[in-house]
Each structure stands twice: as C-alpha cells, then as structure tokens.
mmCIF file of C-alpha atoms in Angstrom:
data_model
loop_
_atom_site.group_PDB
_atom_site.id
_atom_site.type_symbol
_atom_site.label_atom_id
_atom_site.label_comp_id
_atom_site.label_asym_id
_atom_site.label_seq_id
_atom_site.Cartn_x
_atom_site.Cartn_y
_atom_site.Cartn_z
ATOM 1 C CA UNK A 11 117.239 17.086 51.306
ATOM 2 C CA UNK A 12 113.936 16.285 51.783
ATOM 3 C CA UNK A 13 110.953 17.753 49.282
ATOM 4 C CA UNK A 14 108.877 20.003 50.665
ATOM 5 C CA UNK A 15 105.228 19.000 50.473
ATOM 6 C CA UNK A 16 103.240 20.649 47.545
ATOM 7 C CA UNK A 17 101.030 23.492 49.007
ATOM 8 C CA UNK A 18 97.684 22.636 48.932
ATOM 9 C CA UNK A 19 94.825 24.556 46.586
ATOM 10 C CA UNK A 20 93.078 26.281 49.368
ATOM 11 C CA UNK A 21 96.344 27.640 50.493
ATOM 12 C CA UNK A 22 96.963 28.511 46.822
ATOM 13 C CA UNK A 23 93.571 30.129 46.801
ATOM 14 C CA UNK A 24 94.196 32.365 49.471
ATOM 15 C CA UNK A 25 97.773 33.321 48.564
ATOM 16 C CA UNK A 26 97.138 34.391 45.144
ATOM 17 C CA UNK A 27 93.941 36.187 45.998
ATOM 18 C CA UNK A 28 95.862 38.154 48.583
ATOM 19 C CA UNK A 29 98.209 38.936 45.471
ATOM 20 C CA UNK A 30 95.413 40.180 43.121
ATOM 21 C CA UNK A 31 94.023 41.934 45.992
ATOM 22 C CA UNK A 32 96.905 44.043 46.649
ATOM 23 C CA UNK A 33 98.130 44.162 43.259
ATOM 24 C CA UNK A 34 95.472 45.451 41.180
ATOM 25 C CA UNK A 35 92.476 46.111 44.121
ATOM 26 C CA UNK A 36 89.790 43.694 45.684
ATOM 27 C CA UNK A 37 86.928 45.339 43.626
ATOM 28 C CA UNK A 38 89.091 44.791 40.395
ATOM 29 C CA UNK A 39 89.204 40.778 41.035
ATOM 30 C CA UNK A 40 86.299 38.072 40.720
ATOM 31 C CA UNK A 41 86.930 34.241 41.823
ATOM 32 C CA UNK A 42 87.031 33.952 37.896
ATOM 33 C CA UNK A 43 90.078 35.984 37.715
ATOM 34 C CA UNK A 44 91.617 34.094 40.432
ATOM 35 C CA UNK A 45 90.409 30.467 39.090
ATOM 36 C CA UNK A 46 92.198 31.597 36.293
ATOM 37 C CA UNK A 47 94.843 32.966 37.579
ATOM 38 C CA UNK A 48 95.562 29.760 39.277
ATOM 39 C CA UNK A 49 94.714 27.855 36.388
ATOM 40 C CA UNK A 50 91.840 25.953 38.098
ATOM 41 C CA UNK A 51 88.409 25.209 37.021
ATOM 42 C CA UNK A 52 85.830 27.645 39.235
ATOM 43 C CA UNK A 53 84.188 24.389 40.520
ATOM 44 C CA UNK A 54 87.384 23.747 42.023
ATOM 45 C CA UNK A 55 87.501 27.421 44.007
ATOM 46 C CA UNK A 56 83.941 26.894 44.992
ATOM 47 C CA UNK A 57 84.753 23.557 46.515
ATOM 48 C CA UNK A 58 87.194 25.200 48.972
ATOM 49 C CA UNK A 59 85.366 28.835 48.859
ATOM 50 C CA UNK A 60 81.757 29.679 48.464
ATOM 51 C CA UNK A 61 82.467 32.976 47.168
ATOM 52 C CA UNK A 62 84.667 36.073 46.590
ATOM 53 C CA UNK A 63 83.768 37.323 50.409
ATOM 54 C CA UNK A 64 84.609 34.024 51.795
ATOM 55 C CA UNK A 65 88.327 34.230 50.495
ATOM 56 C CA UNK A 66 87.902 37.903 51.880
ATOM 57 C CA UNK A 67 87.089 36.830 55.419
ATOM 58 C CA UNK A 68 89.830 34.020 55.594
ATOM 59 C CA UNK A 69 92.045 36.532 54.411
ATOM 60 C CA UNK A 70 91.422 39.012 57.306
ATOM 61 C CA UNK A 71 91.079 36.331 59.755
ATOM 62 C CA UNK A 72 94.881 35.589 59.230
ATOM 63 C CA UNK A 73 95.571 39.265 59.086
ATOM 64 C CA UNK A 74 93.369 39.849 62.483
ATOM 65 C CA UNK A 75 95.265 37.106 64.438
ATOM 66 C CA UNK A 76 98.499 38.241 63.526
ATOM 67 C CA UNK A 77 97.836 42.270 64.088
ATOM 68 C CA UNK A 78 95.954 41.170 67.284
ATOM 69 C CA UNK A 79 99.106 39.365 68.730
ATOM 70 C CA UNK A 80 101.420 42.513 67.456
ATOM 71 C CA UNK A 81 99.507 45.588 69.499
ATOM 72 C CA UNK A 82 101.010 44.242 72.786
ATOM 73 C CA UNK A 83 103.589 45.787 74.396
ATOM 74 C CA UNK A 84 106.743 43.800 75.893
ATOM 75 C CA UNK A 85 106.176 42.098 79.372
ATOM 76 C CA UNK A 86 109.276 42.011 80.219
ATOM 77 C CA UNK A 87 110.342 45.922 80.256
ATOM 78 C CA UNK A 88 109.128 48.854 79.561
ATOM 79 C CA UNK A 89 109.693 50.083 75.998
ATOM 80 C CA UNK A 90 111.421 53.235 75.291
ATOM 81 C CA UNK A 91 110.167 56.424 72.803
ATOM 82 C CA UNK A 92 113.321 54.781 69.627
ATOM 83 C CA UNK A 93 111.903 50.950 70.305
ATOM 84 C CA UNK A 94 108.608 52.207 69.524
ATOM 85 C CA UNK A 95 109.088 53.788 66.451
ATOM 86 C CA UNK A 96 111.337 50.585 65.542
ATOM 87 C CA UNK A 97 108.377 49.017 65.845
ATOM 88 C CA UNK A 98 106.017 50.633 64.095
ATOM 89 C CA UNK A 99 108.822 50.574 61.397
ATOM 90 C CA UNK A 100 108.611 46.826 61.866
ATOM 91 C CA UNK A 101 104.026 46.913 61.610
ATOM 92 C CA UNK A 102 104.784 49.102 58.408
ATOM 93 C CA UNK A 103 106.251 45.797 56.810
ATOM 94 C CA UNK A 104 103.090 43.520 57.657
ATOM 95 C CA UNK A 105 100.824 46.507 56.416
ATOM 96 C CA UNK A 106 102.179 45.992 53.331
ATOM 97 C CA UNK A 107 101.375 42.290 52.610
ATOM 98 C CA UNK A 108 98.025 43.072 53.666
ATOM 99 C CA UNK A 109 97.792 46.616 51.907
ATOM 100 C CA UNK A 110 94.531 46.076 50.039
ATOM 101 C CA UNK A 111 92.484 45.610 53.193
ATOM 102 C CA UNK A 112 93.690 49.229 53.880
ATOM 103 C CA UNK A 113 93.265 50.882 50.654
ATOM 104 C CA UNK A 114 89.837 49.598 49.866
ATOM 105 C CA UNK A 115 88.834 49.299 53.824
ATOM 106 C CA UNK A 116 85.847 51.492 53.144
ATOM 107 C CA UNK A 117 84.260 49.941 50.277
ATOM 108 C CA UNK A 118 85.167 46.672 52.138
ATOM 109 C CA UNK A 119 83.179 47.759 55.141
ATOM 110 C CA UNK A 120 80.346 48.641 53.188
ATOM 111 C CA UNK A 121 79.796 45.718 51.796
ATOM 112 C CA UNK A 122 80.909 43.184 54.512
ATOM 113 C CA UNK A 123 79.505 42.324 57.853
ATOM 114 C CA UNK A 124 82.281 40.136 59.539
ATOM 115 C CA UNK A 125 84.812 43.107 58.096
ATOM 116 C CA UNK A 126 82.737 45.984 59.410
ATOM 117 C CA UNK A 127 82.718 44.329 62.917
ATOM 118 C CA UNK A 128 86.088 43.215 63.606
ATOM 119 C CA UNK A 129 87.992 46.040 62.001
ATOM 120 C CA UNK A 130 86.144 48.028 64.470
ATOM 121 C CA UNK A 131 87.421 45.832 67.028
ATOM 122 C CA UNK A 132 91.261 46.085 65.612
ATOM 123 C CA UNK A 133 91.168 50.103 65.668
ATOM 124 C CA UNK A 134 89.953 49.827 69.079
ATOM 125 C CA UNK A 135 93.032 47.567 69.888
ATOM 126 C CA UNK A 136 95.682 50.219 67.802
ATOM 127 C CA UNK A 137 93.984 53.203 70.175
ATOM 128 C CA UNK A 138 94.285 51.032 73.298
ATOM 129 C CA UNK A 139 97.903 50.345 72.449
ATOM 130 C CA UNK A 140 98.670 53.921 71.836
ATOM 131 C CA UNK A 141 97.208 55.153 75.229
ATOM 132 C CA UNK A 142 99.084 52.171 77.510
ATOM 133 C CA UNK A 143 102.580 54.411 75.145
ATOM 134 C CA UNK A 144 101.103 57.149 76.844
ATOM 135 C CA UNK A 145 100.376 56.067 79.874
ATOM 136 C CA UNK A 146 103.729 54.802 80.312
ATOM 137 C CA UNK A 147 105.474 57.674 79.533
ATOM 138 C CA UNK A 148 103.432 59.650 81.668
ATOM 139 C CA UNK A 149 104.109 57.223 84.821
ATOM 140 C CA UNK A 150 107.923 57.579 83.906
ATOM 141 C CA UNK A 151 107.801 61.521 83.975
ATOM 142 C CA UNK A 152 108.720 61.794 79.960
ATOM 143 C CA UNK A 153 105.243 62.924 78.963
ATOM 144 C CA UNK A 154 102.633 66.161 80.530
ATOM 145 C CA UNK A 155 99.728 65.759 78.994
ATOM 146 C CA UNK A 156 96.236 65.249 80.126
ATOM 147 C CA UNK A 157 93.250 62.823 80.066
ATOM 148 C CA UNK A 158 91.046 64.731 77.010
ATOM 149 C CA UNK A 159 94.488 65.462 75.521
ATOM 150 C CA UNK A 160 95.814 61.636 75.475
ATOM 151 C CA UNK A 161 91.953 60.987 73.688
ATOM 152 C CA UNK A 162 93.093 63.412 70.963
ATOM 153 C CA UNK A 163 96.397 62.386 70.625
ATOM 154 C CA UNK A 164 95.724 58.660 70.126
ATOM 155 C CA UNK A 165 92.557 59.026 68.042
ATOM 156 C CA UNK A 166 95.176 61.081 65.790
ATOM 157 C CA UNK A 167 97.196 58.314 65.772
ATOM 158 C CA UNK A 168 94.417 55.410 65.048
ATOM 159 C CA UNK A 169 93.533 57.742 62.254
ATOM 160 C CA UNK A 170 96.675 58.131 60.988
ATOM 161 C CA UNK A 171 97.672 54.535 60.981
ATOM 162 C CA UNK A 172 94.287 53.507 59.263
ATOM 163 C CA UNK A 173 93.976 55.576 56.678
ATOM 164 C CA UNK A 174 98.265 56.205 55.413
ATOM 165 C CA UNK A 175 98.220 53.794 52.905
ATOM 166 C CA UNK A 176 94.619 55.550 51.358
ATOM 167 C CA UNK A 177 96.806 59.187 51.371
ATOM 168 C CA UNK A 178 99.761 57.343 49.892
ATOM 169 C CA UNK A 179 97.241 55.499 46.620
ATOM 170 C CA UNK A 180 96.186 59.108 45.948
ATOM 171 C CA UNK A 181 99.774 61.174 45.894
ATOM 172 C CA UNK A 182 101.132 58.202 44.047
ATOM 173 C CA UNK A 183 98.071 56.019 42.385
ATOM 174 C CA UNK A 184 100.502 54.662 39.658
ATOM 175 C CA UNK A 185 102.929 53.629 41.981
ATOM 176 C CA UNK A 186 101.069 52.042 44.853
ATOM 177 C CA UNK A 187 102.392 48.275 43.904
ATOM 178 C CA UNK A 188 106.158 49.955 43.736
ATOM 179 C CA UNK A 189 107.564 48.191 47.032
ATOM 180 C CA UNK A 190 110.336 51.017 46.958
ATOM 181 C CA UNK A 191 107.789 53.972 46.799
ATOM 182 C CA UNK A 192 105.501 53.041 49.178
ATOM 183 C CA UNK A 193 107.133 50.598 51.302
ATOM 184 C CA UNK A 194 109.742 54.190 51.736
ATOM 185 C CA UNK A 195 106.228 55.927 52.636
ATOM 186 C CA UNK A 196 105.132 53.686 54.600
ATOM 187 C CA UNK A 197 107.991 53.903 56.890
ATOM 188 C CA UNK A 198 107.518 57.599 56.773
ATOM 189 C CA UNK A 199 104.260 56.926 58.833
ATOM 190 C CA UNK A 200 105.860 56.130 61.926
ATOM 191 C CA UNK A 201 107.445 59.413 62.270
ATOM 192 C CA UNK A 202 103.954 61.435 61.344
ATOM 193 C CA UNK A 203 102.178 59.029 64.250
ATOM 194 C CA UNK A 204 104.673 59.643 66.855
ATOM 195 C CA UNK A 205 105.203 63.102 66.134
ATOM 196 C CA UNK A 206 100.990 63.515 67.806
ATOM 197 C CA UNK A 207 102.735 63.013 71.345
ATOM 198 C CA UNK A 208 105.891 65.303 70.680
ATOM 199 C CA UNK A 209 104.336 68.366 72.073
ATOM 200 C CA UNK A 210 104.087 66.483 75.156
ATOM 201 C CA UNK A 211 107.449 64.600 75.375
ATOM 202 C CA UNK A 212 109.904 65.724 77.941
ATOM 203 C CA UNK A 213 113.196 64.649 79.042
ATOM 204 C CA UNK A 214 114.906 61.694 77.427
ATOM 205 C CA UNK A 215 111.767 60.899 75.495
ATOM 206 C CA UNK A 216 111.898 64.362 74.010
ATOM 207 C CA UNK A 217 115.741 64.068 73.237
ATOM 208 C CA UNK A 218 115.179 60.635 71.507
ATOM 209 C CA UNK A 219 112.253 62.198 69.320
ATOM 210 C CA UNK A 220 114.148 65.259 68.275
ATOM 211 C CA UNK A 221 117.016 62.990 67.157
ATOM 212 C CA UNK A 222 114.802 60.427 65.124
ATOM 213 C CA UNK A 223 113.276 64.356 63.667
ATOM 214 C CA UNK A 224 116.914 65.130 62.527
ATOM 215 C CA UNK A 225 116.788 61.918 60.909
ATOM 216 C CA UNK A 226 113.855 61.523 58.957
ATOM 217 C CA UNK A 227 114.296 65.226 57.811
ATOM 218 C CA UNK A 228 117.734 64.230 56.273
ATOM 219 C CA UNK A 229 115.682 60.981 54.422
ATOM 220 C CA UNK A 230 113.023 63.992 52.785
ATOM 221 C CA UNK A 231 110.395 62.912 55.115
ATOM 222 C CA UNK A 232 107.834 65.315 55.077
#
C-alpha cells in the first residue's frame, strides 16, 4: 500500500489550532501554545501565519465554505418536515468540529473584522434557508402562517441555531469538550428549532412533527 504523504506544517497549524480552540477556548490559546503544542519553533508558525487572527480567519474560511454549500436545499425534490430535521441532525455534527467559533462568537466578533462581516453574512444565509422551509410548506398547503409571522419564526430559529452551543457551555461548562454530553445536546437543537413552525404545521407536516415530539420526549429532550 502506498504511504500517504506527510501532512504539511501549515495544515498541522491549522488542525491543531482548531483543536485548542475548541478544546480549551480561542481566548485561552496564543501561537506560543500552539508552536508548542506542535513542537515547532514560533519562527516556524510565523512563516506560514502572521498571527493568532490569521490562523483564526483560515479557520473560518474553511468553516464558511463548507456551511455556505450546506444551507441549500435539494434541487431535485422538495424536502419533507422528517428530512429536515435529519438534516439539521446531520449540521449539528459539523457544529461541533467548529464549536469554538460558536461559543466564543461574540468576543470573536469584537475583536475581528473579517469575522464580524462574514458571520453576518452566514446568519443571513441560515434565515434565508429557514424561510425558502417555510415557503415551501406554505406552497404545499402544510403550513398557515403569515408574512410578519414567517419573520418571527425564522429569526427564532437563526437565534436559536447561533447561540445553542453558548446555552449548552453555561448548563454544562465542565462538560462542554464531552462529545457524549453535548454532541446529545446538540442534537436536541433540532427539535427546539423546528418546534418555532409547529404552531403553524398542518396536515402531514403536522403528523410528522408530532411523531418526531413523541420521540425526543422519550430521549428526555426538554
């Protein structure tokens, strides 16, 4: 079998940052912790990475393309209430590997221009996605709801998606890097987010939402 080529430092860089990020928080970690971690010289980081916000910014620019190409819905059909929340199931998972950018988004924004911009960009992508769910649902006769309603709804929903993984830090701060614990929460937020449009689901989109209900409640989601 042939050897797989050895990874190369900036790679390195960013992969290990992203764990020290997520691990033990982005404020938490200089690029002396990570040369260290790495067991490089800091000369070496700083000839791939001027600085701690550069390895930031290359971070989220992986983490924007990929959430960018994931808040599409399918071409090819039109997705029902139970594929949605599989799916949202399925953006809990990449969440995760990028859960710092989440639970220290707003000292991240405060502090960083490129992050303040484009995150602004990606909640305005989550809240379009959520309205064309609406929107469909409405066109198929499975939702009543109106125009300054769907605003609320989906704004409820942005929120909630944003800022889950900041509510789940402070009910369990000393388990936040247990992949168990809050990967299991994190799950639990697609049934909070779609439950904003179940006062306005009807027919088989209603059925399909009371089931999944039945179902979380028997996992203890609350």
């Amino acid at each position: 079998m042939e050897a797989k080529p050895p990874r190369r430092t900036r790679e390195r860089i960013l992969e290990v940052s992203l764990r020290l990020f997520n691990e033990i928080g982005e404020p938490n970690v200089t690029t002396t912790t990570i040369a260290e971690e790495m067991k490089i010289s800091p000369g070496n980081l700083y000839y791939h990475f001027r600085n701690k916000d550069d390895i930031i910014n290359s971070i989220f620019a992986q983490f924007e393309q990929e959430i960018e190409r994931r808040l599409r819905l399918p071409d090819d059909h039109k997705p029902t209430l139970d594929e949605v929340w599989t799916y949202l199931q399925y953006m809990s998972e990449f969440l995760w590997r990028f859960r710092f950018l989440y639970r220290d988004l707003n000292d991240l924004l405060a502090r960083n221009r490129t992050l303040e911009t484009h995150f602004k960009q990606i909640v305005g992508h989550k809240k379009r996605f959520a309205r064309e769910m609406c929107d469909l649902l409405v066109a198929d006769g499975e939702m009543e709801i109106t125009p300054e309603q769907i605003e609320i709804v989906t704004t409820n929903m942005v929120v909630l998606s944003t800022y889950w993984l900041s509510y789940q830090f402070v009910m369990n701060p000393r388990k936040y890097n247990d992949p168990e614990e809050i990967g299991a929460g994190l799950h639990q937020s697609s049934y909070h987010i779609l439950s904003q449009m179940a006062p306005y689901l009807k027919g088989k989109s209603r059925e399909l939402y009371d089931k999944m209900a039945r179902e979380s409640s028997s996992k203890g989601v609350q």
